[in-house]
PDB file of C-alpha atoms in Angstrom:
ATOM      1  CA  MET Y  19      63.269  96.627 122.030  1.00 72.00           C
ATOM      2  CA  VAL Y  20      65.087  96.622 125.318  1.00 74.00           C
ATOM      3  CA  GLN Y  21      67.538  93.718 124.083  1.00 79.00           C
ATOM      4  CA  ILE Y  22      68.303  95.674 120.988  1.00 82.00           C
ATOM      5  CA  VAL Y  23      69.177  98.863 122.752  1.00 85.00           C
ATOM      6  CA  LEU Y  24      71.591  96.627 125.409  1.00 89.00           C
ATOM      7  CA  LEU Y  25      72.814  94.826 122.576  1.00 87.00           C
ATOM      8  CA  ALA Y  26      73.491  97.923 120.315  1.00 90.00           C
ATOM      9  CA  GLY Y  27      75.072  99.625 123.445  1.00 89.00           C
ATOM     10  CA  LEU Y  28      77.635  95.820 124.144  1.00 92.00           C
ATOM     11  CA  ALA Y  29      78.321  96.483 120.541  1.00 92.00           C
ATOM     12  CA  GLY Y  30      79.566 100.260 120.508  1.00 91.00           C
ATOM     13  CA  PHE Y  31      81.338 100.078 123.369  1.00 89.00           C
ATOM     14  CA  ALA Y  32      83.204  97.013 122.256  1.00 90.00           C
ATOM     15  CA  SER Y  33      84.045  98.745 119.079  1.00 91.00           C
ATOM     16  CA  ALA Y  34      85.294 101.589 120.501  1.00 88.00           C
ATOM     17  CA  LEU Y  35      87.463  99.747 122.393  1.00 86.00           C
ATOM     18  CA  LEU Y  36      89.421  98.007 119.852  1.00 85.00           C
ATOM     19  CA  SER Y  37      89.379 100.776 117.652  1.00 83.00           C
ATOM     20  CA  GLY Y  38      91.739 101.907 120.712  1.00 77.00           C
ATOM     21  CA  MET Y  39      90.276 105.448 120.715  1.00 74.00           C
ATOM     22  CA  LEU Y  40      89.123 104.834 124.572  1.00 70.00           C
ATOM     23  CA  THR Y  41      93.110 103.701 125.337  1.00 66.00           C
ATOM     24  CA  PRO Y  42      94.957 106.482 123.689  1.00 61.00           C
ATOM     25  CA  GLY Y  43      99.048 105.564 123.688  1.00 56.00           C
ATOM     26  CA  VAL Y  44      98.533 102.347 124.852  1.00 57.00           C
ATOM     27  CA  VAL Y  45     100.385 100.224 122.021  1.00 51.00           C
ATOM     28  CA  SER Y  46     100.095  97.163 123.112  1.00 53.00           C
ATOM     29  CA  LEU Y  47      96.088  97.039 121.573  1.00 61.00           C
ATOM     30  CA  ALA Y  48      96.963  98.932 118.607  1.00 62.00           C
ATOM     31  CA  PHE Y  49      96.513  95.470 116.612  1.00 71.00           C
ATOM     32  CA  LEU Y  50      93.155  95.208 117.657  1.00 76.00           C
ATOM     33  CA  PHE Y  51      92.058  98.388 115.789  1.00 80.00           C
ATOM     34  CA  LEU Y  52      92.090  95.799 112.700  1.00 82.00           C
ATOM     35  CA  VAL Y  53      89.035  94.616 114.401  1.00 87.00           C
ATOM     36  CA  ALA Y  54      87.093  97.223 115.917  1.00 89.00           C
ATOM     37  CA  PRO Y  55      84.163  97.539 113.180  1.00 93.00           C
ATOM     38  CA  LEU Y  56      83.580  93.811 113.698  1.00 94.00           C
ATOM     39  CA  PRO Y  57      81.117  93.942 116.710  1.00 94.00           C
ATOM     40  CA  LEU Y  58      79.307  96.822 114.303  1.00 95.00           C
ATOM     41  CA  PHE Y  59      78.680  94.298 110.941  1.00 95.00           C
ATOM     42  CA  ILE Y  60      77.764  91.693 113.704  1.00 95.00           C
ATOM     43  CA  THR Y  61      74.833  93.360 115.164  1.00 94.00           C
ATOM     44  CA  SER Y  62      74.120  95.128 111.051  1.00 94.00           C
ATOM     45  CA  PHE Y  63      74.008  92.103 109.477  1.00 94.00           C
ATOM     46  CA  GLY Y  64      72.655  89.544 112.272  1.00 92.00           C
ATOM     47  CA  TRP Y  65      69.608  92.109 113.725  1.00 91.00           C
ATOM     48  CA  HIS Y  66      69.235  95.251 111.789  1.00 91.00           C
ATOM     49  CA  ALA Y  67      70.980  97.920 110.244  1.00 92.00           C
ATOM     50  CA  LEU Y  68      69.749 100.211 112.642  1.00 93.00           C
ATOM     51  CA  ALA Y  69      70.636  98.341 115.197  1.00 93.00           C
ATOM     52  CA  GLY Y  70      74.366  98.742 113.655  1.00 93.00           C
ATOM     53  CA  ALA Y  71      73.848 102.322 113.457  1.00 93.00           C
ATOM     54  CA  LEU Y  72      72.577 102.942 117.513  1.00 94.00           C
ATOM     55  CA  ALA Y  73      75.691 100.684 117.975  1.00 94.00           C
ATOM     56  CA  GLY Y  74      77.740 103.254 116.055  1.00 93.00           C
ATOM     57  CA  LEU Y  75      76.137 106.252 117.617  1.00 94.00           C
ATOM     58  CA  PHE Y  76      76.835 104.679 121.062  1.00 92.00           C
ATOM     59  CA  GLY Y  77      80.501 103.988 120.487  1.00 93.00           C
ATOM     60  CA  ALA Y  78      80.943 107.539 119.092  1.00 93.00           C
ATOM     61  CA  ILE Y  79      79.064 108.999 122.275  1.00 93.00           C
ATOM     62  CA  LEU Y  80      81.775 107.093 124.637  1.00 92.00           C
ATOM     63  CA  ILE Y  81      84.855 107.742 122.638  1.00 91.00           C
ATOM     64  CA  ASP Y  82      83.511 111.484 122.461  1.00 90.00           C
ATOM     65  CA  LEU Y  83      83.645 111.238 125.942  1.00 89.00           C
ATOM     66  CA  ALA Y  84      86.669 109.665 126.984  1.00 86.00           C
ATOM     67  CA  THR Y  85      88.624 111.408 124.095  1.00 84.00           C
ATOM     68  CA  GLY Y  86      87.205 114.305 122.302  1.00 81.00           C
ATOM     69  CA  ASN Y  87      84.730 115.420 119.193  1.00 83.00           C
ATOM     70  CA  ARG Y  88      87.413 114.586 116.965  1.00 84.00           C
ATOM     71  CA  ALA Y  89      88.458 110.791 118.050  1.00 86.00           C
ATOM     72  CA  ALA Y  90      84.240 110.335 118.209  1.00 90.00           C
ATOM     73  CA  MET Y  91      83.908 111.822 114.449  1.00 91.00           C
ATOM     74  CA  ALA Y  92      86.720 109.696 112.860  1.00 89.00           C
ATOM     75  CA  PHE Y  93      84.863 106.755 114.457  1.00 91.00           C
ATOM     76  CA  ALA Y  94      81.702 107.682 112.722  1.00 92.00           C
ATOM     77  CA  THR Y  95      82.666 107.799 109.676  1.00 93.00           C
ATOM     78  CA  LEU Y  96      85.420 105.689 109.349  1.00 91.00           C
ATOM     79  CA  PHE Y  97      83.493 102.876 111.220  1.00 93.00           C
ATOM     80  CA  ALA Y  98      80.281 103.354 112.300  1.00 93.00           C
ATOM     81  CA  LEU Y  99      78.624 104.765 109.108  1.00 94.00           C
ATOM     82  CA  PRO Y 100      79.952 102.290 106.869  1.00 94.00           C
ATOM     83  CA  ALA Y 101      79.005  99.684 109.184  1.00 94.00           C
ATOM     84  CA  PHE Y 102      75.281 100.730 108.773  1.00 95.00           C
ATOM     85  CA  VAL Y 103      75.723 101.538 104.787  1.00 95.00           C
ATOM     86  CA  ILE Y 104      76.884  98.249 103.857  1.00 94.00           C
ATOM     87  CA  PRO Y 105      74.396  96.007 105.421  1.00 94.00           C
ATOM     88  CA  ALA Y 106      71.732  98.271 104.588  1.00 94.00           C
ATOM     89  CA  ALA Y 107      72.331  98.472 100.915  1.00 93.00           C
ATOM     90  CA  ALA Y 108      73.080  94.166 101.070  1.00 92.00           C
ATOM     91  CA  GLU Y 109      69.828  93.510 102.491  1.00 92.00           C
ATOM     92  CA  ARG Y 110      68.408  95.774  99.926  1.00 91.00           C
ATOM     93  CA  ALA Y 111      70.069  93.945  97.023  1.00 88.00           C
ATOM     94  CA  PHE Y 112      70.215  90.190  98.200  1.00 91.00           C
ATOM     95  CA  ALA Y 113      66.810  90.103 100.058  1.00 87.00           C
ATOM     96  CA  ALA Y 114      65.142  91.640  96.814  1.00 83.00           C
ATOM     97  CA  PRO Y 115      61.964  88.973  96.110  1.00 85.00           C
ATOM     98  CA  ASP Y 116      63.807  89.322  92.200  1.00 83.00           C
ATOM     99  CA  ARG Y 117      67.337  88.532  93.686  1.00 86.00           C
ATOM    100  CA  ASP Y 118      69.379  87.692  90.523  1.00 83.00           C
ATOM    101  CA  ILE Y 119      72.067  84.889  91.789  1.00 84.00           C
ATOM    102  CA  ARG Y 120      74.401  85.273  88.503  1.00 83.00           C
ATOM    103  CA  ARG Y 121      74.904  88.832  89.592  1.00 88.00           C
ATOM    104  CA  ASP Y 122      75.571  88.653  93.760  1.00 89.00           C
ATOM    105  CA  GLY Y 123      79.782  88.455  92.500  1.00 90.00           C
ATOM    106  CA  ILE Y 124      79.342  92.027  90.349  1.00 93.00           C
ATOM    107  CA  LEU Y 125      76.964  93.744  93.066  1.00 93.00           C
ATOM    108  CA  THR Y 126      79.377  92.808  96.285  1.00 93.00           C
ATOM    109  CA  GLY Y 127      81.999  94.306  94.190  1.00 93.00           C
ATOM    110  CA  GLN Y 128      80.534  97.557  93.459  1.00 93.00           C
ATOM    111  CA  LEU Y 129      79.613  97.892  97.330  1.00 94.00           C
ATOM    112  CA  ALA Y 130      83.712  97.199  97.939  1.00 94.00           C
ATOM    113  CA  LEU Y 131      84.729  99.568  95.228  1.00 95.00           C
ATOM    114  CA  ALA Y 132      82.188 102.560  96.532  1.00 94.00           C
ATOM    115  CA  MET Y 133      83.364 101.620 100.325  1.00 94.00           C
ATOM    116  CA  ALA Y 134      87.184 101.970  99.112  1.00 94.00           C
ATOM    117  CA  GLY Y 135      85.929 105.311  96.807  1.00 95.00           C
ATOM    118  CA  TYR Y 136      83.759 106.577 100.492  1.00 95.00           C
ATOM    119  CA  LEU Y 137      87.107 106.174 102.434  1.00 94.00           C
ATOM    120  CA  ALA Y 138      89.500 107.606 100.399  1.00 94.00           C
ATOM    121  CA  MET Y 139      87.343 110.785 100.424  1.00 95.00           C
ATOM    122  CA  VAL Y 140      86.889 110.581 104.146  1.00 94.00           C
ATOM    123  CA  ILE Y 141      90.475 110.757 104.561  1.00 93.00           C
ATOM    124  CA  VAL Y 142      91.559 113.570 102.309  1.00 93.00           C
ATOM    125  CA  VAL Y 143      88.386 115.650 103.743  1.00 93.00           C
ATOM    126  CA  THR Y 144      89.832 115.125 107.243  1.00 90.00           C
ATOM    127  CA  SER Y 145      93.413 116.005 106.112  1.00 91.00           C
ATOM    128  CA  LEU Y 146      91.773 119.122 104.131  1.00 91.00           C
ATOM    129  CA  TRP Y 147      89.985 120.099 107.797  1.00 88.00           C
ATOM    130  CA  ILE Y 148      93.086 119.696 109.055  1.00 86.00           C
ATOM    131  CA  GLU Y 149      95.346 121.482 107.508  1.00 89.00           C
ATOM    132  CA  PRO Y 150      93.623 122.861 104.156  1.00 92.00           C
ATOM    133  CA  ASP Y 151      97.697 123.500 102.831  1.00 92.00           C
ATOM    134  CA  TYR Y 152      98.965 120.108 101.429  1.00 92.00           C
ATOM    135  CA  ALA Y 153     102.441 121.518 101.575  1.00 91.00           C
ATOM    136  CA  ARG Y 154     102.068 122.498 105.179  1.00 92.00           C
ATOM    137  CA  PHE Y 155     100.675 119.167 106.185  1.00 91.00           C
ATOM    138  CA  MET Y 156     103.253 117.561 105.117  1.00 91.00           C
ATOM    139  CA  SER Y 157     105.784 119.605 106.896  1.00 91.00           C
ATOM    140  CA  HIS Y 158     103.794 118.803 110.265  1.00 89.00           C
ATOM    141  CA  LEU Y 159     103.426 115.324 108.982  1.00 90.00           C
ATOM    142  CA  ARG Y 160     107.440 115.087 108.799  1.00 89.00           C
ATOM    143  CA  GLU Y 161     107.869 116.157 112.105  1.00 88.00           C
ATOM    144  CA  PHE Y 162     105.567 113.716 113.599  1.00 86.00           C
ATOM    145  CA  VAL Y 163     107.724 111.238 111.889  1.00 84.00           C
ATOM    146  CA  ALA Y 164     110.528 112.272 112.458  1.00 83.00           C
ATOM    147  CA  ASP Y 165     109.989 112.737 116.416  1.00 80.00           C
ATOM    148  CA  GLY Y 166     108.112 109.012 116.462  1.00 76.00           C
ATOM    149  CA  LEU Y 167     111.494 108.061 114.696  1.00 75.00           C
ATOM    150  CA  ARG Y 168     113.558 109.279 117.111  1.00 73.00           C
ATOM    151  CA  VAL Y 169     111.396 108.169 120.378  1.00 69.00           C
ATOM    152  CA  MET Y 170     111.470 104.572 118.845  1.00 68.00           C
ATOM    153  CA  SER Y 171     114.898 104.117 117.640  1.00 66.00           C
ATOM    154  CA  VAL Y 172     117.422 102.338 119.552  1.00 59.00           C
ATOM    155  CA  PRO Y 173     120.597 104.029 121.198  1.00 61.00           C
ATOM    156  CA  GLY Y 174     123.431 103.961 118.035  1.00 59.00           C
ATOM    157  CA  ASN Y 175     120.818 103.558 115.219  1.00 62.00           C
ATOM    158  CA  PRO Y 176     122.822 104.371 112.036  1.00 62.00           C
ATOM    159  CA  ALA Y 177     119.913 106.066 110.338  1.00 58.00           C
ATOM    160  CA  LEU Y 178     120.001 108.629 113.502  1.00 64.00           C
ATOM    161  CA  ALA Y 179     124.126 109.127 113.038  1.00 65.00           C
ATOM    162  CA  ASP Y 180     123.282 110.607 109.257  1.00 69.00           C
ATOM    163  CA  PRO Y 181     121.072 113.101 108.634  1.00 74.00           C
ATOM    164  CA  ALA Y 182     120.919 112.925 104.848  1.00 77.00           C
ATOM    165  CA  THR Y 183     119.626 109.050 105.724  1.00 76.00           C
ATOM    166  CA  PHE Y 184     117.412 110.160 108.522  1.00 77.00           C
ATOM    167  CA  ASN Y 185     115.852 112.874 106.620  1.00 81.00           C
ATOM    168  CA  ARG Y 186     115.219 110.515 103.627  1.00 84.00           C
ATOM    169  CA  VAL Y 187     114.295 107.834 105.831  1.00 83.00           C
ATOM    170  CA  VAL Y 188     111.337 110.422 107.294  1.00 85.00           C
ATOM    171  CA  GLU Y 189     110.646 111.549 103.976  1.00 87.00           C
ATOM    172  CA  LEU Y 190     109.613 108.142 102.602  1.00 87.00           C
ATOM    173  CA  MET Y 191     107.341 106.592 105.622  1.00 88.00           C
ATOM    174  CA  ALA Y 192     105.805 111.123 105.305  1.00 88.00           C
ATOM    175  CA  SER Y 193     105.307 110.196 101.674  1.00 90.00           C
ATOM    176  CA  ILE Y 194     103.306 106.803 102.253  1.00 90.00           C
ATOM    177  CA  MET Y 195     101.564 107.264 105.460  1.00 90.00           C
ATOM    178  CA  LEU Y 196      98.327 108.969 104.055  1.00 91.00           C
ATOM    179  CA  PRO Y 197      98.002 106.217 101.467  1.00 93.00           C
ATOM    180  CA  PHE Y 198      98.863 103.154 103.226  1.00 92.00           C
ATOM    181  CA  SER Y 199      96.293 104.318 106.052  1.00 91.00           C
ATOM    182  CA  GLY Y 200      93.874 104.341 103.735  1.00 92.00           C
ATOM    183  CA  LEU Y 201      94.709 100.890 103.068  1.00 93.00           C
ATOM    184  CA  ILE Y 202      94.431  99.567 106.370  1.00 92.00           C
ATOM    185  CA  ILE Y 203      91.433 100.866 106.941  1.00 93.00           C
ATOM    186  CA  ILE Y 204      90.248  99.440 103.448  1.00 93.00           C
ATOM    187  CA  VAL Y 205      91.079  95.905 104.346  1.00 92.00           C
ATOM    188  CA  THR Y 206      89.923  96.239 107.880  1.00 92.00           C
ATOM    189  CA  LEU Y 207      86.473  97.027 106.674  1.00 93.00           C
ATOM    190  CA  VAL Y 208      86.127  94.651 104.106  1.00 92.00           C
ATOM    191  CA  MET Y 209      87.358  92.014 106.565  1.00 92.00           C
ATOM    192  CA  SER Y 210      85.116  93.048 109.023  1.00 93.00           C
ATOM    193  CA  ALA Y 211      82.410  92.687 106.576  1.00 93.00           C
ATOM    194  CA  ALA Y 212      83.282  89.549 105.273  1.00 92.00           C
ATOM    195  CA  PHE Y 213      83.317  88.018 109.101  1.00 93.00           C
ATOM    196  CA  GLY Y 214      80.544  89.978 110.220  1.00 94.00           C
ATOM    197  CA  ALA Y 215      78.322  88.685 107.710  1.00 93.00           C
ATOM    198  CA  MET Y 216      79.506  84.985 108.502  1.00 93.00           C
ATOM    199  CA  VAL Y 217      79.114  85.282 111.661  1.00 93.00           C
ATOM    200  CA  ALA Y 218      75.256  86.189 111.177  1.00 93.00           C
ATOM    201  CA  GLU Y 219      75.034  83.706 108.660  1.00 92.00           C
ATOM    202  CA  ARG Y 220      76.362  81.055 111.223  1.00 91.00           C
ATOM    203  CA  SER Y 221      73.978  81.997 114.175  1.00 91.00           C
ATOM    204  CA  GLY Y 222      71.060  81.690 111.519  1.00 90.00           C
ATOM    205  CA  ARG Y 223      70.423  85.758 111.773  1.00 91.00           C
ATOM    206  CA  LEU Y 224      71.009  86.622 108.230  1.00 90.00           C
ATOM    207  CA  ILE Y 225      67.897  87.349 106.686  1.00 88.00           C
ATOM    208  CA  TYR Y 226      68.883  86.173 103.449  1.00 89.00           C
ATOM    209  CA  GLY Y 227      71.579  83.825 101.703  1.00 87.00           C
ATOM    210  CA  LYS Y 228      75.215  85.276 102.064  1.00 87.00           C
ATOM    211  CA  PRO Y 229      76.488  85.927  98.375  1.00 89.00           C
ATOM    212  CA  ALA Y 230      79.218  83.407  97.909  1.00 87.00           C
ATOM    213  CA  PHE Y 231      82.983  84.526  97.742  1.00 88.00           C
ATOM    214  CA  ASN Y 232      83.843  82.449  94.374  1.00 88.00           C
ATOM    215  CA  GLY Y 233      81.792  85.023  92.543  1.00 89.00           C
ATOM    216  CA  PHE Y 234      83.582  88.494  93.477  1.00 92.00           C
ATOM    217  CA  ARG Y 235      83.969  90.475  90.870  1.00 93.00           C
ATOM    218  CA  LEU Y 236      84.677  94.264  90.712  1.00 94.00           C
ATOM    219  CA  PRO Y 237      82.418  96.471  88.342  1.00 92.00           C
ATOM    220  CA  GLY Y 238      83.633  96.905  84.210  1.00 87.00           C
ATOM    221  CA  GLY Y 239      85.680 100.240  83.752  1.00 91.00           C
ATOM    222  CA  SER Y 240      87.550  98.742  87.061  1.00 93.00           C
ATOM    223  CA  LEU Y 241      90.934  98.251  85.282  1.00 94.00           C
ATOM    224  CA  ILE Y 242      90.476 102.012  83.618  1.00 95.00           C
ATOM    225  CA  LEU Y 243      89.947 103.496  86.905  1.00 95.00           C
ATOM    226  CA  LEU Y 244      92.933 101.727  88.230  1.00 94.00           C
ATOM    227  CA  GLY Y 245      95.103 102.827  85.611  1.00 94.00           C
ATOM    228  CA  ALA Y 246      93.895 106.878  85.787  1.00 96.00           C
ATOM    229  CA  THR Y 247      94.216 106.428  89.619  1.00 96.00           C
ATOM    230  CA  LEU Y 248      98.073 105.188  89.064  1.00 94.00           C
ATOM    231  CA  LEU Y 249      98.792 108.095  87.089  1.00 95.00           C
ATOM    232  CA  VAL Y 250      96.616 110.848  89.354  1.00 95.00           C
ATOM    233  CA  GLY Y 251      98.201 109.445  92.577  1.00 92.00           C
ATOM    234  CA  MET Y 252     101.877 110.445  91.581  1.00 90.00           C
ATOM    235  CA  TRP Y 253     100.793 114.416  91.714  1.00 91.00           C
ATOM    236  CA  ASP Y 254     101.181 116.216  94.223  1.00 88.00           C
ATOM    237  CA  GLY Y 255      98.702 117.277  96.743  1.00 92.00           C
ATOM    238  CA  TYR Y 256      95.584 116.228  98.314  1.00 94.00           C
ATOM    239  CA  THR Y 257      94.122 114.977  94.640  1.00 95.00           C
ATOM    240  CA  GLY Y 258      97.071 112.413  94.015  1.00 95.00           C
ATOM    241  CA  VAL Y 259      96.390 111.419  97.542  1.00 94.00           C
ATOM    242  CA  PHE Y 260      92.829 110.676  97.269  1.00 96.00           C
ATOM    243  CA  ALA Y 261      94.516 108.591  94.021  1.00 96.00           C
ATOM    244  CA  ALA Y 262      97.164 106.832  95.380  1.00 95.00           C
ATOM    245  CA  ILE Y 263      94.485 105.595  98.361  1.00 95.00           C
ATOM    246  CA  LEU Y 264      91.851 104.473  95.661  1.00 96.00           C
ATOM    247  CA  ALA Y 265      94.374 102.699  93.498  1.00 96.00           C
ATOM    248  CA  LEU Y 266      95.752 100.608  96.356  1.00 95.00           C
ATOM    249  CA  GLY Y 267      92.050  99.966  97.057  1.00 95.00           C
ATOM    250  CA  LEU Y 268      91.608  98.650  93.873  1.00 96.00           C
ATOM    251  CA  GLY Y 269      94.659  96.250  93.825  1.00 95.00           C
ATOM    252  CA  PHE Y 270      93.713  95.383  97.467  1.00 95.00           C
ATOM    253  CA  LEU Y 271      90.049  94.491  95.695  1.00 96.00           C
ATOM    254  CA  LEU Y 272      91.697  92.499  92.443  1.00 95.00           C
ATOM    255  CA  MET Y 273      93.834  90.531  94.991  1.00 94.00           C
ATOM    256  CA  LEU Y 274      90.354  89.607  96.391  1.00 94.00           C
ATOM    257  CA  GLN Y 275      89.325  88.626  93.119  1.00 94.00           C
ATOM    258  CA  GLY Y 276      92.342  86.790  92.333  1.00 93.00           C
ATOM    259  CA  LEU Y 277      91.257  84.509  95.288  1.00 92.00           C
ATOM    260  CA  ALA Y 278      87.542  84.126  94.283  1.00 92.00           C
ATOM    261  CA  VAL Y 279      89.262  82.773  90.983  1.00 91.00           C
ATOM    262  CA  LEU Y 280      91.573  80.294  93.224  1.00 89.00           C
ATOM    263  CA  HIS Y 281      88.297  79.328  95.400  1.00 87.00           C
ATOM    264  CA  MET Y 282      86.590  78.594  91.989  1.00 86.00           C
ATOM    265  CA  ARG Y 283      89.187  76.731  90.199  1.00 83.00           C
ATOM    266  CA  LEU Y 284      89.759  74.469  93.445  1.00 81.00           C
ATOM    267  CA  ALA Y 285      86.058  73.879  94.018  1.00 79.00           C
ATOM    268  CA  GLY Y 286      85.856  70.508  94.310  1.00 73.00           C
ATOM    269  CA  GLN Y 287      89.860  69.009  94.569  1.00 75.00           C
ATOM    270  CA  ASN Y 288      91.330  67.099  96.787  1.00 77.00           C
ATOM    271  CA  GLY Y 289      93.528  69.043  99.669  1.00 75.00           C
ATOM    272  CA  ARG Y 290      91.123  72.372  98.533  1.00 79.00           C
ATOM    273  CA  GLY Y 291      91.229  73.116 102.104  1.00 78.00           C
ATOM    274  CA  LEU Y 292      94.906  73.284 102.774  1.00 84.00           C
ATOM    275  CA  LEU Y 293      95.492  74.656  99.507  1.00 81.00           C
ATOM    276  CA  LEU Y 294      93.352  78.017 100.223  1.00 82.00           C
ATOM    277  CA  ALA Y 295      94.671  77.687 103.393  1.00 84.00           C
ATOM    278  CA  ALA Y 296      98.295  78.672 102.314  1.00 83.00           C
ATOM    279  CA  ALA Y 297      97.433  81.197  99.565  1.00 81.00           C
ATOM    280  CA  TRP Y 298      95.792  82.987 102.507  1.00 82.00           C
ATOM    281  CA  GLY Y 299      98.544  82.279 104.473  1.00 83.00           C
ATOM    282  CA  SER Y 300     101.272  83.387 102.410  1.00 83.00           C
ATOM    283  CA  ILE Y 301      99.827  86.791 101.402  1.00 83.00           C
ATOM    284  CA  PHE Y 302     100.026  87.516 105.320  1.00 77.00           C
ATOM    285  CA  ILE Y 303     102.992  86.039 106.039  1.00 76.00           C
ATOM    286  CA  PHE Y 304     105.350  86.696 102.884  1.00 72.00           C
ATOM    287  CA  GLY Y 305     102.957  89.553 101.251  1.00 74.00           C
ATOM    288  CA  LEU Y 306     104.609  88.738  97.414  1.00 80.00           C
ATOM    289  CA  PRO Y 307     101.682  86.375  96.449  1.00 83.00           C
ATOM    290  CA  ALA Y 308      99.598  89.391  96.872  1.00 87.00           C
ATOM    291  CA  LEU Y 309     101.360  90.642  93.794  1.00 89.00           C
ATOM    292  CA  LEU Y 310     100.642  87.209  91.877  1.00 90.00           C
ATOM    293  CA  LEU Y 311      97.219  87.413  92.850  1.00 91.00           C
ATOM    294  CA  VAL Y 312      96.323  90.998  91.493  1.00 93.00           C
ATOM    295  CA  GLY Y 313      97.879  89.701  88.221  1.00 92.00           C
ATOM    296  CA  VAL Y 314      95.448  86.653  89.013  1.00 91.00           C
ATOM    297  CA  GLY Y 315      92.540  89.005  89.290  1.00 93.00           C
ATOM    298  CA  ILE Y 316      93.716  91.666  86.522  1.00 94.00           C
ATOM    299  CA  ALA Y 317      93.507  88.463  84.255  1.00 93.00           C
ATOM    300  CA  ASP Y 318      90.058  87.234  85.517  1.00 91.00           C
ATOM    301  CA  HIS Y 319      88.691  90.667  84.923  1.00 90.00           C
ATOM    302  CA  LEU Y 320      89.950  91.059  80.880  1.00 90.00           C
ATOM    303  CA  LEU Y 321      89.078  87.071  80.038  1.00 89.00           C
ATOM    304  CA  ASP Y 322      87.149  85.950  82.809  1.00 85.00           C
ATOM    305  CA  LEU Y 323      89.084  82.990  83.464  1.00 82.00           C
ATOM    306  CA  ARG Y 324      86.190  81.219  86.153  1.00 79.00           C
ATOM    307  CA  ASN Y 325      83.743  80.825  82.958  1.00 77.00           C
ATOM    308  CA  ARG Y 326      86.513  79.068  81.006  1.00 63.00           C
ATOM    309  CA  LYS Y 327      86.271  75.373  80.721  1.00 49.00           C
ATOM    310  CA  ARG Y 328      88.941  73.609  83.008  1.00 48.00           C
TER     311      ARG Y 328
END
């Protein structure tokens, strides 16, 4: 029991530190935010979901003492709660005695989609809590973006010299800030959960067989949901923000489904590792391949490419 408490305390401290909420204003550490939930997921998958919950609680308390309750609530809702719920749900699904391995992929897709919807809701509810009036919220956000651009811009920047261009840049950045912030958090949690389960499995602490990524698949109706969120995402207001975040999250999950197809189709091929590394690397370096993989994911959703004969 003492070991679990010490482990949870260490994981909570590490996650809180990586989140940047213990060191606000230190820009050089901002990229560590992308792996902030990883210690919590390793604890939840490797020991128990309750140990991960305890780690999240420790992290939230540290942030509350150092920064304030708003930052602590953000940490708790964005990182700590998912790092408890996802491993707990995964254990219930994959450690069941009547587990059907053929359904592992769709169950993983359901978990990922539920998490994306939850995060979209958290971001919108938090924005409503800050400012219920959407127009006023966006006005404050534009002011924040404008101040940030003025601080970061070098002297002589043509965007600052032309007020019309500057206003257009501010308007664009303010309009995409919430949806893309939501996408970044969805990517962060999905990758942290995947790596957390992988670390727990490699260390021999995962009590069930980790679902193979090759089988990852979104549940039926996801393309209809994507179309609906793309349409509603064009609306003004918090409803549009929620839909836009969910649409971006669905796009990312479809990209993962496209990568799962690639993993399956390359099974047993010479140079498979090199080809997969090139595919993953091209997403982060160039970006455009991500759209191609979204298309592959959509095609797999419609045509079941993985069960077709090679």
